[in-house]
Coordinates of C-alpha atoms in Angstrom, one line a residue:
X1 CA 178.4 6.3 19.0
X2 CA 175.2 7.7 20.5
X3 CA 173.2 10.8 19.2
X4 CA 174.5 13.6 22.3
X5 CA 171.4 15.5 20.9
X6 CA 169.0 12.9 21.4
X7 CA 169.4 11.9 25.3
X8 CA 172.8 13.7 26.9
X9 CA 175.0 11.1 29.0
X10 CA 173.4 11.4 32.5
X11 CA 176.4 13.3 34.3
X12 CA 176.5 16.1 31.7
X13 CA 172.9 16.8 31.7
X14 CA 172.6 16.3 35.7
X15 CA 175.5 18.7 35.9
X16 CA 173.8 21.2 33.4
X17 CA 170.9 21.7 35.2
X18 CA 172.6 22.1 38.7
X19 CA 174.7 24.6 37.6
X20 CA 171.4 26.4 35.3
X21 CA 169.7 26.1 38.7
X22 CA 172.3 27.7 41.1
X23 CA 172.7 30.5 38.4
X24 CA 168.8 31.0 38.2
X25 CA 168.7 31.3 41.9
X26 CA 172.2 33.7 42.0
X27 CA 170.1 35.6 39.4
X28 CA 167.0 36.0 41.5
X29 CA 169.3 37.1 45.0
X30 CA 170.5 39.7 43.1
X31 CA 172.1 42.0 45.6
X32 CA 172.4 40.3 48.4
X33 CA 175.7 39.3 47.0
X34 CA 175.2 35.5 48.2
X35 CA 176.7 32.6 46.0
X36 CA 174.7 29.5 46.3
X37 CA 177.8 27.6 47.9
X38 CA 177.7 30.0 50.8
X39 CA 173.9 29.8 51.1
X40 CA 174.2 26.0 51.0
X41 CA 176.8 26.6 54.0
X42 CA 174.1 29.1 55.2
X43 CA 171.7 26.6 55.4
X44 CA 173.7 23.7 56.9
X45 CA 174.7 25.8 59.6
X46 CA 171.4 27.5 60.7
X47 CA 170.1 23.5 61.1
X48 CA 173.3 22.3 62.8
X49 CA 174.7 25.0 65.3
X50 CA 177.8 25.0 66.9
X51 CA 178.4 22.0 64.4
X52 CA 182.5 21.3 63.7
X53 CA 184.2 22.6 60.9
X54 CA 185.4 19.3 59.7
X55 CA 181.9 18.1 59.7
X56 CA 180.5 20.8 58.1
X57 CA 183.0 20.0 55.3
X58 CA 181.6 16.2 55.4
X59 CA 178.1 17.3 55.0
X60 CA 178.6 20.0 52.7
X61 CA 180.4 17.2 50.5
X62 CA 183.4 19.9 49.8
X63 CA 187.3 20.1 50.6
X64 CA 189.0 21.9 53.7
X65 CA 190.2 24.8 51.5
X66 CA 187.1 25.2 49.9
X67 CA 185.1 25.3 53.1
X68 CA 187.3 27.6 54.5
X69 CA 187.4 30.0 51.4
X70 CA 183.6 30.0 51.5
X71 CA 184.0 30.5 55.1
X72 CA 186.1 33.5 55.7
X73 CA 183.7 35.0 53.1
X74 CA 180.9 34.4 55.3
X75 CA 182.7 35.6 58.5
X76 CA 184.4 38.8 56.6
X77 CA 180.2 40.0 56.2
X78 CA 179.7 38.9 59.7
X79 CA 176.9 36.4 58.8
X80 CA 178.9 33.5 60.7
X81 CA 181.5 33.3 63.9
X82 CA 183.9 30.9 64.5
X83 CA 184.5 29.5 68.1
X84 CA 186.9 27.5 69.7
X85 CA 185.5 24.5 71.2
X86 CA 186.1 24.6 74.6
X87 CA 186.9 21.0 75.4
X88 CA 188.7 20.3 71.8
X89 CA 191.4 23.5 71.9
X90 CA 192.3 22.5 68.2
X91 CA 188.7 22.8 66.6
X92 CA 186.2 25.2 65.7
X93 CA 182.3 25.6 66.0
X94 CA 180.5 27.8 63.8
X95 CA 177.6 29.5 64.3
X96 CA 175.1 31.3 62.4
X97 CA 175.4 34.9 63.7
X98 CA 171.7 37.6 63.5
X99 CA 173.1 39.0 60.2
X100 CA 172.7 35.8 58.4
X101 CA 169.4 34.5 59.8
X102 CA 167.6 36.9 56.9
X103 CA 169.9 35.4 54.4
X104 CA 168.6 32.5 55.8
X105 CA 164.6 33.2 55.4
X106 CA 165.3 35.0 52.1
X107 CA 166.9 31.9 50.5
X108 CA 163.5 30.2 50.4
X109 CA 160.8 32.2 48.7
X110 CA 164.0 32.7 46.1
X111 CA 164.4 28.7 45.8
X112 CA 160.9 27.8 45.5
X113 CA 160.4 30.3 42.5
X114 CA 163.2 29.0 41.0
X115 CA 162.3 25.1 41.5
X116 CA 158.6 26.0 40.2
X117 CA 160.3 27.4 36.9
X118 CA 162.4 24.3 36.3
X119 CA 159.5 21.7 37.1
X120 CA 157.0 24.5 34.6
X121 CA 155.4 22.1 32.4
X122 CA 156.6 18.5 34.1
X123 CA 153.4 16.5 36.1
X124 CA 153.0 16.3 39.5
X125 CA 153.7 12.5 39.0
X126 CA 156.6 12.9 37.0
X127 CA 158.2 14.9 39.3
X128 CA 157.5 12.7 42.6
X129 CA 159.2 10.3 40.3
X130 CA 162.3 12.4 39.4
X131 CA 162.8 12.9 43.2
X132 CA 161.7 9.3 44.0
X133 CA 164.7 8.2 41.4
X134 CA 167.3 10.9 41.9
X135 CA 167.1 10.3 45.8
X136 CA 167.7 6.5 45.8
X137 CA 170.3 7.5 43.0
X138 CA 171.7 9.2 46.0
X139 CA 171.4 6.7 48.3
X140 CA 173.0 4.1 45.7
X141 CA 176.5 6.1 45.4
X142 CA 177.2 7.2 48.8
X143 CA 178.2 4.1 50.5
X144 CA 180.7 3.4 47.4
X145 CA 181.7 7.2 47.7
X146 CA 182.5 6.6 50.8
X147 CA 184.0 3.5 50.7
X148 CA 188.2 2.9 50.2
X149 CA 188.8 3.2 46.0
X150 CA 189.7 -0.9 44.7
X151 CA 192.8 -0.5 42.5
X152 CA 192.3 -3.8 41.1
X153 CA 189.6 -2.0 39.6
X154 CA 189.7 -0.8 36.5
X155 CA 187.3 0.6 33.8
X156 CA 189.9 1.3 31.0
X157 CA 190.7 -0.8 27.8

């Protein structure tokens, strides 16, 4: 068995510092009372107006009922509307309302303190390289993400 202290599996340590991240940033919003999932929905939304909820949910990579809990939130402050689509009667368009624009603009001074304390000490190289790896990483498991599950697959013993 493999040394947990020497090189953490890959999913545990990615995991660690997203979270670390997202709590550092929480941290540095303060009181603006903003949780990084709703400034992640924040910044979808104020690059894709009038977008569908559904395919909000599809960008955002998160469940209906987790969407819409992050999205009443958002409404409740006023930061966010929802509209019925006027040729779809069944779905909703969301827009960014003026209350969450500064949200929006505050969210990046906040980030790029936070990203230049977690690269502190890594090379300009090294981190090209981490986001060279991490984005074809990406690329690498979306298509399988996306793809039907093969039950004839299996990975236990």
């Amino acid at each position: 068995m493999r040394d947990l202290n020497i090189h953490p599996p890959l999913d545990f340590l990615l995991n660690d510092v997203v979270r670390l991240y997202w709590k550092r940033l929480e941290q540095r919003a303060g009181n603006r009372r903003v949780t990084c999932s709703q400034w992640q929905t924040i910044a979808y939304l104020g690059k894709n107006e009038g977008i569908h909820q559904v395919n909000l949910g599809e960008l955002l990579e998160i469940g209906p009922i987790t969407l819409i809990r992050i999205l009443n939130r958002l409404a409740k402050r006023g930061l966010i509307e929802r509209r019925q689509h006027a040729a779809e009667g069944g779905s909703w368009q969301l827009f960014l309302k003026e209350a969450g624009r500064p949200l929006l603009l505050a969210a990046q001074p906040l980030d790029e303190a936070t990203r230049a304390e977690a690269f502190s000490g890594v090379l300009d190289a090294d981190r090209e390289q981490l986001l060279q790896t991490l984005t074809r990483m990406k690329t690498n498991l979306m298509a399988p993400c996306r793809a039907p599950v093969d039950e004839t697959e299996t990975y236990y013993g």
